[in-house]
Short mmCIF file of C-alpha atoms in Angstrom, two decimals:
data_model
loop_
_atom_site.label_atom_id
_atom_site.label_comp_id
_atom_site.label_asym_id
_atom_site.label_seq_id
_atom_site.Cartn_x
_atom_site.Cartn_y
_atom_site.Cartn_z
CA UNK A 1 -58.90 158.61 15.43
CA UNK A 2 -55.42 157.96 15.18
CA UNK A 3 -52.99 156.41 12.22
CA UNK A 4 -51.84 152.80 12.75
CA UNK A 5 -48.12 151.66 11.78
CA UNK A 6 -48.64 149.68 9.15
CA UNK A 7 -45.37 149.06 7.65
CA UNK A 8 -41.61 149.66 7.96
CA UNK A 9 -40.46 150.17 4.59
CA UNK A 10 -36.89 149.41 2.71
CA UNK A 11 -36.21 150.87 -0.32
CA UNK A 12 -33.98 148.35 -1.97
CA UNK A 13 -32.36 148.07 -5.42
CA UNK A 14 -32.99 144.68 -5.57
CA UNK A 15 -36.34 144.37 -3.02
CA UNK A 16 -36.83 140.35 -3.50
CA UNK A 17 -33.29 139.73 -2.39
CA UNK A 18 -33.48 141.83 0.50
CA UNK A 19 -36.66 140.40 1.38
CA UNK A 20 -35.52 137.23 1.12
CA UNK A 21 -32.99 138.00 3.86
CA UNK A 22 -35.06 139.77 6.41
CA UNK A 23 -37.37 136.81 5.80
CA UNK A 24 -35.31 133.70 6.63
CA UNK A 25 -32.99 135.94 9.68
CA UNK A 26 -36.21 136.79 11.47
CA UNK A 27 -37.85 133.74 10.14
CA UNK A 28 -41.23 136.22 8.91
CA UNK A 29 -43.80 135.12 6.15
CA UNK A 30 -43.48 136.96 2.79
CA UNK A 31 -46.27 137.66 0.91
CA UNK A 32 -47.15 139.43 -2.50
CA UNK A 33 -47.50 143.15 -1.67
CA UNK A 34 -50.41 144.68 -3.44
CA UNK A 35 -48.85 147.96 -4.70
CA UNK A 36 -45.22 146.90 -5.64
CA UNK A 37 -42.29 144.66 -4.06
CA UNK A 38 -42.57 142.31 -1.17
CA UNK A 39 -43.83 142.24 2.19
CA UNK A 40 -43.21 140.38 5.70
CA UNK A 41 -46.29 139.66 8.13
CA UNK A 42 -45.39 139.94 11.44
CA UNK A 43 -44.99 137.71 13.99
CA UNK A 44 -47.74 138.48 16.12
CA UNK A 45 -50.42 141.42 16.49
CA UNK A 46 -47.53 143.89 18.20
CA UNK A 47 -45.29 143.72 15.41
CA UNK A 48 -45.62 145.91 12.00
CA UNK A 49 -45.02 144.28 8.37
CA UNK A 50 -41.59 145.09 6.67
CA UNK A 51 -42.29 146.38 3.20
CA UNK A 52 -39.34 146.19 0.30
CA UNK A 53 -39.77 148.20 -2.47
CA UNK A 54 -38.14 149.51 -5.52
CA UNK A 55 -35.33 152.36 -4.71
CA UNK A 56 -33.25 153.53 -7.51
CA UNK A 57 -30.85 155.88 -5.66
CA UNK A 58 -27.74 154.40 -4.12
CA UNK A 59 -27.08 153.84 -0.93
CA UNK A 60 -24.01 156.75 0.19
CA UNK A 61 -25.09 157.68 3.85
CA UNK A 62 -25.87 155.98 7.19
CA UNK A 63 -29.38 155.79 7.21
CA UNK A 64 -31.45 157.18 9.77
CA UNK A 65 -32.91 154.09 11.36
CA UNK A 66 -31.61 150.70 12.33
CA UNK A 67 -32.98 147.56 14.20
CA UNK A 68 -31.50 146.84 17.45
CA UNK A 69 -31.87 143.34 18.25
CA UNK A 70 -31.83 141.40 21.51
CA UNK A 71 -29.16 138.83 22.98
CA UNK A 72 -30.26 136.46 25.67
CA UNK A 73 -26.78 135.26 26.38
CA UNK A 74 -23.27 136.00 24.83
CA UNK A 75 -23.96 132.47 23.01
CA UNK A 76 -27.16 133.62 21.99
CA UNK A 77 -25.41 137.24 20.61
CA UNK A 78 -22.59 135.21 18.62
CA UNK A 79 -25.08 132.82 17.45
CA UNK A 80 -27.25 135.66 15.75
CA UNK A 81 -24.24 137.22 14.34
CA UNK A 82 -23.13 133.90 13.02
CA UNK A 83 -26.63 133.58 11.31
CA UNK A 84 -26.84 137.02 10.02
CA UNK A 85 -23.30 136.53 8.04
CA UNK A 86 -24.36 133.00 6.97
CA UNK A 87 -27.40 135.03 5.05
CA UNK A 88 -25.32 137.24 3.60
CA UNK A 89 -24.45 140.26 6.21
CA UNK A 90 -21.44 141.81 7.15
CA UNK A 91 -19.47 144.03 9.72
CA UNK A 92 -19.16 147.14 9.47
CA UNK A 93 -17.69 150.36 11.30
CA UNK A 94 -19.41 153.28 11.91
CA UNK A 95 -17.35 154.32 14.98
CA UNK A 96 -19.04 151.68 17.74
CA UNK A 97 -16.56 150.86 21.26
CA UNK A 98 -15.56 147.36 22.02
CA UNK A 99 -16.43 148.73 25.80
CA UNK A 100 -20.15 149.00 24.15
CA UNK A 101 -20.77 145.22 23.48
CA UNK A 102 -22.74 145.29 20.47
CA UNK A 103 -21.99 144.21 17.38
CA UNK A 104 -22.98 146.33 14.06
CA UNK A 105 -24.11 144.60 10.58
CA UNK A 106 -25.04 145.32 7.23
CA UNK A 107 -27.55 143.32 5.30
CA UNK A 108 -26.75 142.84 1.87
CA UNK A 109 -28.16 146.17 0.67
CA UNK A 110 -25.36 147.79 3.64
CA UNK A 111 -28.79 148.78 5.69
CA UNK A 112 -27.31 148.84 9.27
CA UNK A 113 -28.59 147.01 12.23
CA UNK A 114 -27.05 146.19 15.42
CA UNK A 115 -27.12 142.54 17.64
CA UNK A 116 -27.08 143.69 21.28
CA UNK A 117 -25.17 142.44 24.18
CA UNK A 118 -27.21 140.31 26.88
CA UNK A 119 -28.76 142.08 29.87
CA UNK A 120 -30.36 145.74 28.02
CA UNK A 121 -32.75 145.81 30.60
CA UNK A 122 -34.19 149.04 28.88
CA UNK A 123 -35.10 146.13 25.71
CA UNK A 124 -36.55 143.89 28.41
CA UNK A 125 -39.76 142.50 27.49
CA UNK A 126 -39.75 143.86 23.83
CA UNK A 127 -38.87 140.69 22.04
CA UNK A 128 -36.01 139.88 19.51
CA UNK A 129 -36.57 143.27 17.10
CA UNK A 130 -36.29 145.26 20.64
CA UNK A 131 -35.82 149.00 18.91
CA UNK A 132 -35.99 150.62 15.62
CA UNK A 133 -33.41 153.07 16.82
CA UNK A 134 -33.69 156.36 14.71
CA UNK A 135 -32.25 159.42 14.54
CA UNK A 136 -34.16 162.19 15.81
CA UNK A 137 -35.26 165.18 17.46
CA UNK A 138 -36.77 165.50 20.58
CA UNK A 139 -39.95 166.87 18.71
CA UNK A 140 -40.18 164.52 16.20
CA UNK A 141 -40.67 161.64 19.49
CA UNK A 142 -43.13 163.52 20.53
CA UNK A 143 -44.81 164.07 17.43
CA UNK A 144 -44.99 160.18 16.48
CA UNK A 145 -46.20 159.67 19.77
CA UNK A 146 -49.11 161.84 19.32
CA UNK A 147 -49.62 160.08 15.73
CA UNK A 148 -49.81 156.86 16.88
CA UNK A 149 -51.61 157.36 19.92
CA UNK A 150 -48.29 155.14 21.34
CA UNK A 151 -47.27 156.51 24.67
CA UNK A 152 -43.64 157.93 25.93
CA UNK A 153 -42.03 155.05 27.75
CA UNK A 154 -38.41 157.71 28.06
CA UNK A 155 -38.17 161.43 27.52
CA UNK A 156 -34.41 162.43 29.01
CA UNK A 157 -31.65 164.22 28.08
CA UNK A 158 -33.79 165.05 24.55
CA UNK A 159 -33.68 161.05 24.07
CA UNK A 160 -37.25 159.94 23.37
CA UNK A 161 -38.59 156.78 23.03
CA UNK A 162 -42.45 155.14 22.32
CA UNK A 163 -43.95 151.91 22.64
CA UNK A 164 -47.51 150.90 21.23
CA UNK A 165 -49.36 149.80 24.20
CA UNK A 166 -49.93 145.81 23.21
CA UNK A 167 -45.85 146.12 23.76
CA UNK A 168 -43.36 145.02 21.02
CA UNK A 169 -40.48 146.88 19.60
CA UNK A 170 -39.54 150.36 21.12
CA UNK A 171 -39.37 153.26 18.21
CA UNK A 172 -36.48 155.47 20.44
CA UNK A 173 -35.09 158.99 18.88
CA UNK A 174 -31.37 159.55 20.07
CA UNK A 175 -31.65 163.82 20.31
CA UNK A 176 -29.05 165.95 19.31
CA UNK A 177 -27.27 166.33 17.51
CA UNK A 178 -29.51 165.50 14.29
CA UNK A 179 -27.28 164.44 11.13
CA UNK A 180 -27.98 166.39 8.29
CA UNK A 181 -30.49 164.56 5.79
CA UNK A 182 -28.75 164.83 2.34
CA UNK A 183 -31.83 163.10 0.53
CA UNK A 184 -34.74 160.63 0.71
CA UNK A 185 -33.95 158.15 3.90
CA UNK A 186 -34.05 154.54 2.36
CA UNK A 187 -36.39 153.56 5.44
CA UNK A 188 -39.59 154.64 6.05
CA UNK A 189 -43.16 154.42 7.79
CA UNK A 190 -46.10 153.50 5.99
CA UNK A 191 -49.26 154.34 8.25
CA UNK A 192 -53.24 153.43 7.28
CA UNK A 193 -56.24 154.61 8.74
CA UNK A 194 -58.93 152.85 10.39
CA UNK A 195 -61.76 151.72 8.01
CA UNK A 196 -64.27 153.70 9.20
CA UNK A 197 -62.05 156.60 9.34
CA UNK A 198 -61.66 159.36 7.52
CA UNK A 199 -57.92 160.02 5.48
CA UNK A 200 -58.47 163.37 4.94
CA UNK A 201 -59.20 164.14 8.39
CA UNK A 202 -56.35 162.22 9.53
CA UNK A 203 -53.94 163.66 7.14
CA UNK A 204 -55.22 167.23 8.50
CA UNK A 205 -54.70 166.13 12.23
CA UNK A 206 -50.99 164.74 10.84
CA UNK A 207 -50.64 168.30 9.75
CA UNK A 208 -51.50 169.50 12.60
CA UNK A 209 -48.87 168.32 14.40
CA UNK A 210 -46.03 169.37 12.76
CA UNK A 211 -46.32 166.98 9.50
CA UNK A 212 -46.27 168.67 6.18
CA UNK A 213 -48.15 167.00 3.10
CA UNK A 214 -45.54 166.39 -0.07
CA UNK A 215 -47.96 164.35 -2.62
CA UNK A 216 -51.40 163.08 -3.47
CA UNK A 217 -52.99 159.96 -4.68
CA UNK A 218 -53.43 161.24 -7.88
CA UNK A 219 -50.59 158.78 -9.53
CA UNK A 220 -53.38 155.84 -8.78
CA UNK A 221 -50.66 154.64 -5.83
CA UNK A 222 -53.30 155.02 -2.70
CA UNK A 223 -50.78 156.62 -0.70
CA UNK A 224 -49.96 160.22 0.42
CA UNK A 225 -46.69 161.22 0.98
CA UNK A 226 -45.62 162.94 3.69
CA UNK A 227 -42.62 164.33 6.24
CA UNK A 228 -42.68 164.62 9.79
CA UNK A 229 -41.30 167.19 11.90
CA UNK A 230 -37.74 165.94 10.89
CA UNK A 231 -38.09 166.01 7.32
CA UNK A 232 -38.17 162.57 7.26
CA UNK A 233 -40.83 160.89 4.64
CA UNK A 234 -43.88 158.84 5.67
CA UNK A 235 -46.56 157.76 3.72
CA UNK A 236 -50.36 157.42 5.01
CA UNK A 237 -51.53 154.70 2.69
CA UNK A 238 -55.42 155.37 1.37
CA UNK A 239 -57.23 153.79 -1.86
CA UNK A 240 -56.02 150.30 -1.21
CA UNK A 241 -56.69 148.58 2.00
CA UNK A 242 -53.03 146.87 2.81
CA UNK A 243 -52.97 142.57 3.32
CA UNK A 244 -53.54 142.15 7.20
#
């Protein structure tokens, strides 16, 4: 038995706005979200929802994952940037190259993502979301890979990278070296179990591989909290079966 990604979540200090963006940009169906905030279906069975919930602290780092989306043409890269600014992005600077020939956004919250340059043959395939690019240890690659039962599809140089095996977005780890995490990243994984399985086995086998256990259900939520090898928080999401 292995977890299944359920969610990407934003923490957001105004979730229904941010929603609101992410919704009309990658043109995703928001629904009601049974615990708190606002979700996005996605668009077909090898995509994951995006989850916006309440976040109280402020946003003073670079956060530790960002979307890398896909260009078909320089047209097609300007015309995405256009449409992300219309919506209320911006540009920002966090040391990119002109020689690199992507662009680099903020959404209105200043959660980073980055429009690609046509021809990433590595993104090939993976659709418009083509990476949730994190950073990451080699171990914690492997770990999610073992989590997810999602097989290595690059493991070089201490860069990692998975891919669930319907296809869809690549989850890729950059290596060293790791930026220091000075508190609780804005983005993270919500996982569920399979309904005939068993959360406290699975949160055991989680353990097992390096995760470490951080809360319980017992504030009536349905989710366990969790890091993973990184320190980075994940929840495994229990009592209440999440909208499909």
């Amino acid at each position: 038995m292995t977890s299944r990604l359920f969610a990407l979540c934003f923490g957001a200090g105004e979730p229904r706005r941010l929603a609101r963006f992410w919704s009309e940009f990658l043109g995703r169906e928001p629904v009601d979200d049974p615990r708190d905030g606002l979700t996005l279906l996605p668009g077909d069975d090898t995509g994951f929802h995006l989850r916006f919930v309440p976040f109280a602290e402020p946003k003073t780092v670079q956060n530790r994952m960002h979307f890398d989306l896909t260009s078909e043409s320089p047209e097609d890269q300007r015309r995405t940037v256009a449409r992300a600014l219309e919506l209320g992005a911006r540009h920002i600077d966090v040391g990119q190259r002109p020689e690199e020939g992507h662009v680099v956004l903020a959404d209105p919250e200043g959660n980073e993502f980055c429009v690609l340059g046509a021809g990433n043959t590595f993104l090939a395939g993976c659709g418009f979301v083509g990476a949730l690019a994190c950073d990451g240890s080699q171990a914690v690659g492997y770990f999610w890979s073992e989590a997810l039962g999602w097989p290595l599809v690059w493991d070089q140089d201490q860069e990692t990278a998975i891919q669930s095996p319907h296809g869809g977005t690549k989850i890729t780890w950059g290596g060293p070296p790791v930026a220091p995490k000075p508190g609780t990243n804005r983005l993270h994984f919500d996982l569920t179990v399979p309904a005939d399985g068993d959360p406290e086995a699975e949160i055991d086998r989680l353990c097992s591989l390096g995760a470490t256990r951080v809360g319980t259900t017992e504030d009536g939520t349905g989710r366990v909290a969790m890091t993973d090898p990184d320190g980075n928080e994940f929840s495994v999401l229990t009592a209440v079966r999440p909208q499909k």
